[in-house]
Amino acid sequence: MITVPEWINVILRSLTLIVLLFFLVKLLGTKQLSQLNIFETISGIVLGGIAAIHTMDPNTNFSYALIALVIWFLVPFGAEKIALKSKAFRDFTEGKGTVFIQDGKIMEDNLKKEGYSTDDLLEKLRDNNVFLASDVEFAILEPSGSLSVLPKRENRPLTPKDLGIKLAPSKEPQTVIMDGKVLVEPLANLSLNQQWLESELDKMNVSIENVFLAQADNDGQLSVDLFDDMIAVPAPTEKPLLLATMKKCQADLELFSLSTENMQSKEMYDKNSKKLQNAIDRITPYLS
Amino acid sequence: MTVGAQVKGCYSSIKNIEASLGILANKTQDKESKQAFENVEQIIKQIKNDLQKQVIELSKEEPQYK
């Protein structure tokens, strides 16, 4: 048997374990990274520890490393899959939230149970931009350790809904040029093509190679950032221009209606100016 | 500018609005927006038709400025 120099052994072990660990962690999912519960934290540390020990020490039996890794992978993996199916199991492994504030009143017993002092609670509230405990309607400590806060109605941020303002729905914008290269798939998602992109860029008087980043919204308006920050790029004007034209025409019709002496024409201008005003009111949310 | 020319200008602006709305309605990916653009386009079309008659009337009244 050829004896392999130990350093080569270490290299081989390291590479194998890196690849193995990579795939195991991939399979365990990204959930691990964002919200670790106790079980997942421990399994993550142990997986890393096993890999570290067997990488460094050439005298250990490498097959033990594989067995240990697989077991420490399978159990958390299995637990996660069962937790997906069973609510009871999930409550057991991941824990339940604890209500800290209900109906604006602090639950002292629950605070004590979770080992939170009043200072801790205030700190967590400040994390949520709440400085006055009485501003809170409801607060719950999530199993992950973060505090979710529902402020009282009057302390919540004002939304268009509160003001009764109608807004057009907007979808996510698509990035169509990155580093001077056209991305075909996002363009196709908007059912647009490269000719459209080129003509839009022509309108702005820039070429594709000079564009660092270009994004199109779901109404097909293009906004670009150039490599050369000295060149000013026109902002999309199509919609504001349309709205302005509509307002101008409405004013014109009103003026005609006032200046004409023919009753029939007067009536016609008046009717249409009202119609146009109505149209402006309806379309404004979509043009801003 | 004569009244006839002013009304003609307004008429062409209305045509411009109608076309722009048509383009937006075709470009947008969202059904609700598309619907809104098309509805308003219809209103604009009615206004356009009324104005068109007026333009013809006026050109009869002021044949010298045609």
Tab-separated table of C-alpha atoms in Angstrom:
chain	number	residue	atom	x	y	z
A	1	MET	CA	0.000	0.000	0.000
A	2	ILE	CA	1.289	3.407	-0.850
A	3	THR	CA	1.339	5.717	2.113
A	4	VAL	CA	-0.115	9.040	1.157
A	5	PRO	CA	1.696	12.040	2.651
A	6	GLU	CA	-0.416	13.505	5.430
A	7	TRP	CA	-0.739	16.908	3.827
A	8	ILE	CA	-2.256	15.413	0.701
A	9	ASN	CA	-4.611	13.485	2.947
A	10	VAL	CA	-5.676	16.738	4.619
A	11	ILE	CA	-6.274	18.398	1.274
A	12	LEU	CA	-8.371	15.506	0.028
A	13	ARG	CA	-10.386	15.344	3.235
A	14	SER	CA	-10.972	19.092	3.187
A	15	LEU	CA	-12.170	19.124	-0.400
A	16	THR	CA	-14.497	16.143	0.127
A	17	LEU	CA	-15.969	17.665	3.268
A	18	ILE	CA	-16.418	21.070	1.681
A	19	VAL	CA	-18.362	19.538	-1.198
A	20	LEU	CA	-20.395	17.314	1.126
A	21	LEU	CA	-21.169	20.111	3.570
A	22	PHE	CA	-22.155	22.400	0.722
A	23	PHE	CA	-24.764	19.973	-0.544
A	24	LEU	CA	-26.052	19.074	2.919
A	25	VAL	CA	-26.564	22.723	3.812
A	26	LYS	CA	-28.220	23.342	0.445
A	27	LEU	CA	-30.643	20.500	1.104
A	28	LEU	CA	-31.405	21.748	4.598
A	29	GLY	CA	-32.614	24.895	2.933
A	30	THR	CA	-32.122	28.610	3.275
A	31	LYS	CA	-34.556	28.685	6.170
A	32	GLN	CA	-31.617	27.662	8.312
A	33	LEU	CA	-29.844	30.913	7.629
A	34	SER	CA	-32.690	33.298	8.306
A	35	GLN	CA	-34.484	31.951	11.333
A	36	LEU	CA	-32.588	29.400	13.329
A	37	ASN	CA	-34.491	27.665	16.065
A	38	ILE	CA	-32.526	25.996	18.835
A	39	PHE	CA	-32.461	22.628	17.141
A	40	GLU	CA	-31.269	24.011	13.822
A	41	THR	CA	-28.605	26.133	15.469
A	42	ILE	CA	-27.158	23.121	17.250
A	43	SER	CA	-27.236	20.897	14.184
A	44	GLY	CA	-25.522	23.624	12.179
A	45	ILE	CA	-22.742	23.973	14.737
A	46	VAL	CA	-22.274	20.215	15.049
A	47	LEU	CA	-22.125	19.724	11.272
A	48	GLY	CA	-19.422	22.365	11.111
A	49	GLY	CA	-17.587	20.829	14.090
A	50	ILE	CA	-17.565	17.360	12.592
A	51	ALA	CA	-16.194	18.703	9.345
A	52	ALA	CA	-13.533	20.716	11.187
A	53	ILE	CA	-12.283	17.845	13.321
A	54	HIS	CA	-11.981	15.411	10.456
A	55	THR	CA	-10.328	17.939	8.193
A	56	MET	CA	-7.564	18.751	10.628
A	57	ASP	CA	-6.762	15.353	12.049
A	58	PRO	CA	-5.523	12.796	9.506
A	59	ASN	CA	-5.509	10.025	12.130
A	60	THR	CA	-9.279	9.853	12.500
A	61	ASN	CA	-11.283	7.371	10.520
A	62	PHE	CA	-12.800	9.273	7.656
A	63	SER	CA	-15.819	6.980	7.348
A	64	TYR	CA	-16.867	7.996	10.879
A	65	ALA	CA	-16.987	11.551	9.671
A	66	LEU	CA	-19.341	10.591	6.879
A	67	ILE	CA	-21.619	8.591	9.187
A	68	ALA	CA	-21.801	11.397	11.741
A	69	LEU	CA	-22.455	14.021	9.074
A	70	VAL	CA	-25.242	11.985	7.504
A	71	ILE	CA	-26.961	11.398	10.854
A	72	TRP	CA	-26.689	15.035	11.889
A	73	PHE	CA	-28.114	15.912	8.524
A	74	LEU	CA	-30.911	13.335	8.388
A	75	VAL	CA	-32.404	14.027	11.809
A	76	PRO	CA	-32.878	17.803	11.414
A	77	PHE	CA	-33.963	17.246	7.804
A	78	GLY	CA	-36.548	14.675	8.894
A	79	ALA	CA	-37.705	16.855	11.771
A	80	GLU	CA	-38.214	19.749	9.395
A	81	LYS	CA	-40.268	17.628	7.000
A	82	ILE	CA	-42.466	16.290	9.826
A	83	ALA	CA	-42.872	19.819	11.176
A	84	LEU	CA	-44.203	20.891	7.788
A	85	LYS	CA	-46.993	18.330	8.076
A	86	SER	CA	-47.849	18.468	11.768
A	87	LYS	CA	-48.793	21.599	13.659
A	88	ALA	CA	-48.345	19.913	17.055
A	89	PHE	CA	-44.829	18.768	16.175
A	90	ARG	CA	-44.031	22.222	14.841
A	91	ASP	CA	-45.153	23.883	18.041
A	92	PHE	CA	-42.916	21.474	19.917
A	93	THR	CA	-39.749	21.908	17.831
A	94	GLU	CA	-40.059	25.530	16.819
A	95	GLY	CA	-41.896	26.871	19.829
A	96	LYS	CA	-44.810	29.262	19.982
A	97	GLY	CA	-44.918	33.011	20.196
A	98	THR	CA	-45.499	34.622	23.580
A	99	VAL	CA	-47.874	37.553	23.837
A	100	PHE	CA	-46.178	40.450	25.608
A	101	ILE	CA	-48.773	43.171	25.114
A	102	GLN	CA	-52.462	42.594	24.558
A	103	ASP	CA	-55.173	45.262	24.259
A	104	GLY	CA	-52.491	47.797	25.172
A	105	LYS	CA	-51.701	46.077	28.462
A	106	ILE	CA	-48.329	44.523	29.266
A	107	MET	CA	-48.518	40.868	30.303
A	108	GLU	CA	-46.079	40.808	33.222
A	109	ASP	CA	-46.376	37.047	33.748
A	110	ASN	CA	-45.427	36.279	30.165
A	111	LEU	CA	-42.460	38.643	30.412
A	112	LYS	CA	-41.248	36.800	33.490
A	113	LYS	CA	-41.780	33.438	31.839
A	114	GLU	CA	-39.562	34.362	28.904
A	115	GLY	CA	-36.981	36.004	31.173
A	116	TYR	CA	-37.481	39.508	29.753
A	117	SER	CA	-36.979	42.489	32.035
A	118	THR	CA	-38.919	45.700	31.496
A	119	ASP	CA	-35.773	47.214	30.027
A	120	ASP	CA	-35.513	44.350	27.544
A	121	LEU	CA	-39.113	44.900	26.505
A	122	LEU	CA	-38.576	48.636	26.061
A	123	GLU	CA	-35.442	47.954	24.042
A	124	LYS	CA	-37.313	45.572	21.767
A	125	LEU	CA	-40.093	48.126	21.344
A	126	ARG	CA	-37.543	50.792	20.436
A	127	ASP	CA	-36.177	48.398	17.811
A	128	ASN	CA	-39.633	48.681	16.280
A	129	ASN	CA	-39.555	52.488	16.514
A	130	VAL	CA	-41.986	52.544	19.426
A	131	PHE	CA	-40.869	54.693	22.336
A	132	LEU	CA	-44.078	54.763	24.309
A	133	ALA	CA	-45.409	51.411	25.511
A	134	SER	CA	-48.942	52.768	25.569
A	135	ASP	CA	-48.796	53.280	21.776
A	136	VAL	CA	-48.857	49.519	21.334
A	137	GLU	CA	-52.048	47.585	20.827
A	138	PHE	CA	-50.493	44.149	20.551
A	139	ALA	CA	-46.975	42.733	20.706
A	140	ILE	CA	-45.802	39.165	20.450
A	141	LEU	CA	-42.385	37.608	20.960
A	142	GLU	CA	-41.813	35.316	18.000
A	143	PRO	CA	-40.106	31.936	18.485
A	144	SER	CA	-37.140	33.358	16.562
A	145	GLY	CA	-36.652	35.947	19.319
A	146	SER	CA	-37.839	39.048	17.504
A	147	LEU	CA	-40.719	41.143	18.781
A	148	SER	CA	-43.586	41.895	16.387
A	149	VAL	CA	-45.504	45.020	17.253
A	150	LEU	CA	-48.936	46.172	16.142
A	151	PRO	CA	-49.309	49.848	17.086
A	152	LYS	CA	-52.707	51.268	17.972
A	153	ARG	CA	-54.806	52.393	15.025
A	154	GLU	CA	-53.965	56.074	15.429
A	155	ASN	CA	-50.251	55.348	15.640
A	156	ARG	CA	-49.990	53.340	12.470
A	157	PRO	CA	-48.439	54.963	9.422
A	158	LEU	CA	-50.893	56.708	7.155
A	159	THR	CA	-51.644	54.737	4.008
A	160	PRO	CA	-53.406	55.751	0.793
A	161	LYS	CA	-56.276	53.544	1.932
A	162	ASP	CA	-56.753	55.684	5.072
A	163	LEU	CA	-56.916	58.784	2.903
A	164	GLY	CA	-59.281	57.145	0.429
A	165	ILE	CA	-56.853	57.722	-2.418
A	166	LYS	CA	-57.159	55.358	-5.327
A	167	LEU	CA	-53.862	54.109	-6.679
A	168	ALA	CA	-53.116	52.105	-9.773
A	169	PRO	CA	-51.794	48.643	-9.079
A	170	SER	CA	-48.108	48.368	-9.796
A	171	LYS	CA	-46.105	45.258	-10.444
A	172	GLU	CA	-42.420	44.696	-9.895
A	173	PRO	CA	-40.183	46.515	-12.383
A	174	GLN	CA	-37.928	44.404	-14.565
A	175	THR	CA	-34.235	45.019	-15.034
A	176	VAL	CA	-33.665	45.018	-18.790
A	177	ILE	CA	-30.054	46.209	-19.093
A	178	MET	CA	-27.240	45.358	-16.723
A	179	ASP	CA	-23.638	46.504	-17.250
A	180	GLY	CA	-24.375	47.443	-20.844
A	181	LYS	CA	-25.829	44.048	-21.716
A	182	VAL	CA	-29.443	43.437	-22.633
A	183	LEU	CA	-31.260	40.862	-20.521
A	184	VAL	CA	-33.672	39.100	-22.826
A	185	GLU	CA	-35.812	37.196	-20.358
A	186	PRO	CA	-37.052	40.167	-18.284
A	187	LEU	CA	-37.849	41.971	-21.536
A	188	ALA	CA	-39.940	39.026	-22.658
A	189	ASN	CA	-41.744	39.057	-19.295
A	190	LEU	CA	-43.016	42.520	-20.177
A	191	SER	CA	-43.821	41.255	-23.694
A	192	LEU	CA	-41.363	43.782	-25.108
A	193	ASN	CA	-38.453	43.160	-27.430
A	194	GLN	CA	-35.016	44.531	-28.181
A	195	GLN	CA	-36.297	46.836	-30.933
A	196	TRP	CA	-38.533	48.528	-28.425
A	197	LEU	CA	-35.573	48.930	-26.070
A	198	GLU	CA	-33.392	50.381	-28.801
A	199	SER	CA	-36.055	52.851	-29.882
A	200	GLU	CA	-36.637	53.960	-26.276
A	201	LEU	CA	-32.895	54.494	-25.825
A	202	ASP	CA	-32.760	56.366	-29.123
A	203	LYS	CA	-35.407	58.720	-27.786
A	204	MET	CA	-33.117	59.436	-24.828
A	205	ASN	CA	-30.144	59.710	-27.154
A	206	VAL	CA	-28.029	57.032	-25.464
A	207	SER	CA	-26.617	53.742	-26.729
A	208	ILE	CA	-26.899	50.383	-24.991
A	209	GLU	CA	-23.160	50.157	-24.266
A	210	ASN	CA	-23.340	53.312	-22.166
A	211	VAL	CA	-26.141	52.074	-19.969
A	212	PHE	CA	-25.123	50.682	-16.600
A	213	LEU	CA	-28.635	49.817	-15.498
A	214	ALA	CA	-32.044	50.140	-17.110
A	215	GLN	CA	-35.353	49.141	-15.592
A	216	ALA	CA	-38.814	49.108	-17.132
A	217	ASP	CA	-42.010	49.271	-15.105
A	218	ASN	CA	-45.122	47.335	-16.010
A	219	ASP	CA	-46.424	50.225	-18.113
A	220	GLY	CA	-43.303	50.039	-20.242
A	221	GLN	CA	-41.663	53.209	-18.914
A	222	LEU	CA	-37.895	53.002	-19.023
A	223	SER	CA	-35.551	54.568	-16.488
A	224	VAL	CA	-31.806	54.329	-17.045
A	225	ASP	CA	-28.524	54.956	-15.264
A	226	LEU	CA	-25.465	55.598	-17.405
A	227	PHE	CA	-21.796	54.762	-16.822
A	228	ASP	CA	-21.027	58.408	-17.425
A	229	ASP	CA	-22.655	60.254	-14.538
A	230	MET	CA	-21.976	63.609	-16.177
A	231	ILE	CA	-24.648	63.036	-18.824
A	232	ALA	CA	-28.119	63.945	-17.680
A	233	VAL	CA	-30.776	61.414	-18.604
A	234	PRO	CA	-34.311	62.598	-19.143
A	235	ALA	CA	-36.797	61.134	-16.706
A	236	PRO	CA	-39.745	59.299	-18.261
A	237	THR	CA	-42.128	62.010	-19.462
A	238	GLU	CA	-44.767	60.106	-21.401
A	239	LYS	CA	-47.385	59.907	-18.663
A	240	PRO	CA	-46.949	63.371	-17.095
A	241	LEU	CA	-47.031	64.824	-20.598
A	242	LEU	CA	-50.247	62.998	-21.420
A	243	LEU	CA	-51.875	64.218	-18.230
A	244	ALA	CA	-50.761	67.786	-18.915
A	245	THR	CA	-52.140	67.621	-22.466
A	246	MET	CA	-55.463	66.371	-21.157
A	247	LYS	CA	-55.644	69.212	-18.652
A	248	LYS	CA	-54.766	71.748	-21.339
A	249	CYS	CA	-57.499	70.454	-23.649
A	250	GLN	CA	-59.996	70.558	-20.826
A	251	ALA	CA	-59.109	74.193	-20.162
A	252	ASP	CA	-59.357	74.957	-23.901
A	253	LEU	CA	-62.828	73.444	-24.125
A	254	GLU	CA	-63.946	75.489	-21.133
A	255	LEU	CA	-62.569	78.617	-22.767
A	256	PHE	CA	-64.372	77.878	-26.057
A	257	SER	CA	-67.592	77.302	-24.145
A	258	LEU	CA	-67.242	80.703	-22.457
A	259	SER	CA	-66.319	82.623	-25.586
A	260	THR	CA	-68.799	81.258	-28.100
A	261	GLU	CA	-72.206	82.853	-28.553
A	262	ASN	CA	-73.763	79.992	-30.414
A	263	MET	CA	-75.892	78.197	-27.787
A	264	GLN	CA	-75.606	74.841	-29.465
A	265	SER	CA	-71.823	74.997	-29.624
A	266	LYS	CA	-71.694	76.331	-26.075
A	267	GLU	CA	-73.601	73.303	-24.871
A	268	MET	CA	-71.392	70.934	-26.830
A	269	TYR	CA	-68.172	72.466	-25.469
A	270	ASP	CA	-69.547	72.445	-21.954
A	271	LYS	CA	-70.606	68.814	-22.156
A	272	ASN	CA	-67.260	67.708	-23.528
A	273	SER	CA	-65.230	69.745	-21.063
A	274	LYS	CA	-67.104	68.001	-18.245
A	275	LYS	CA	-66.549	64.647	-19.924
A	276	LEU	CA	-62.854	65.351	-20.208
A	277	GLN	CA	-62.668	66.423	-16.571
A	278	ASN	CA	-64.298	63.140	-15.647
A	279	ALA	CA	-61.763	61.278	-17.809
A	280	ILE	CA	-58.872	63.148	-16.123
A	281	ASP	CA	-60.184	62.235	-12.679
A	282	ARG	CA	-60.403	58.604	-13.646
A	283	ILE	CA	-57.001	58.333	-15.263
A	284	THR	CA	-54.922	60.418	-12.840
A	285	PRO	CA	-54.074	57.500	-10.497
A	286	TYR	CA	-52.708	55.573	-13.460
A	287	LEU	CA	-50.634	58.435	-14.799
A	288	SER	CA	-48.810	59.379	-11.602
B	1	MET	CA	-55.415	82.865	-34.177
B	2	THR	CA	-58.962	82.444	-35.334
B	3	VAL	CA	-61.452	80.416	-33.318
B	4	GLY	CA	-61.388	77.833	-36.069
B	5	ALA	CA	-57.625	77.390	-35.740
B	6	GLN	CA	-57.865	77.170	-31.963
B	7	VAL	CA	-60.519	74.486	-32.096
B	8	LYS	CA	-58.480	72.657	-34.704
B	9	GLY	CA	-55.469	72.751	-32.362
B	10	CYS	CA	-57.538	71.373	-29.537
B	11	TYR	CA	-58.895	68.689	-31.848
B	12	SER	CA	-55.409	67.510	-32.754
B	13	SER	CA	-54.389	67.507	-29.079
B	14	ILE	CA	-57.378	65.285	-28.362
B	15	LYS	CA	-56.265	62.955	-31.138
B	16	ASN	CA	-52.806	62.896	-29.573
B	17	ILE	CA	-54.307	61.985	-26.181
B	18	GLU	CA	-56.345	59.217	-27.739
B	19	ALA	CA	-53.301	57.714	-29.416
B	20	SER	CA	-51.166	57.955	-26.273
B	21	LEU	CA	-53.860	56.203	-24.261
B	22	GLY	CA	-54.021	53.498	-26.906
B	23	ILE	CA	-50.270	52.957	-26.659
B	24	LEU	CA	-50.365	52.826	-22.863
B	25	ALA	CA	-53.282	50.400	-22.910
B	26	ASN	CA	-51.314	48.086	-25.165
B	27	LYS	CA	-48.077	48.405	-23.229
B	28	THR	CA	-49.327	47.842	-19.722
B	29	GLN	CA	-49.140	44.363	-18.224
B	30	ASP	CA	-51.846	44.958	-15.676
B	31	LYS	CA	-55.459	44.148	-16.541
B	32	GLU	CA	-56.994	46.838	-14.334
B	33	SER	CA	-54.756	49.574	-15.759
B	34	LYS	CA	-55.464	48.347	-19.284
B	35	GLN	CA	-59.195	48.535	-18.603
B	36	ALA	CA	-58.892	52.071	-17.225
B	37	PHE	CA	-56.852	53.260	-20.205
B	38	GLU	CA	-59.341	51.725	-22.646
B	39	ASN	CA	-62.365	53.213	-20.878
B	40	VAL	CA	-60.865	56.691	-20.892
B	41	GLU	CA	-59.862	56.199	-24.524
B	42	GLN	CA	-63.542	55.630	-25.326
B	43	ILE	CA	-64.538	58.872	-23.590
B	44	ILE	CA	-61.847	60.738	-25.493
B	45	LYS	CA	-63.125	59.215	-28.719
B	46	GLN	CA	-66.604	60.645	-28.105
B	47	ILE	CA	-65.124	64.076	-27.409
B	48	LYS	CA	-63.065	63.756	-30.563
B	49	ASN	CA	-66.129	63.012	-32.671
B	50	ASP	CA	-67.995	66.044	-31.276
B	51	LEU	CA	-64.998	68.262	-31.894
B	52	GLN	CA	-64.584	66.952	-35.407
B	53	LYS	CA	-68.131	68.062	-36.259
B	54	GLN	CA	-67.381	71.445	-34.734
B	55	VAL	CA	-64.203	71.783	-36.784
B	56	ILE	CA	-66.198	71.110	-39.966
B	57	GLU	CA	-68.899	73.600	-38.902
B	58	LEU	CA	-66.332	76.273	-38.213
B	59	SER	CA	-64.528	75.756	-41.489
B	60	LYS	CA	-67.858	76.347	-43.223
B	61	GLU	CA	-68.380	79.526	-41.242
B	62	GLU	CA	-64.878	80.825	-41.906
B	63	PRO	CA	-64.068	79.511	-45.356
B	64	GLN	CA	-61.435	82.211	-45.898
B	65	TYR	CA	-59.257	80.734	-43.080
B	66	LYS	CA	-59.466	77.199	-44.251
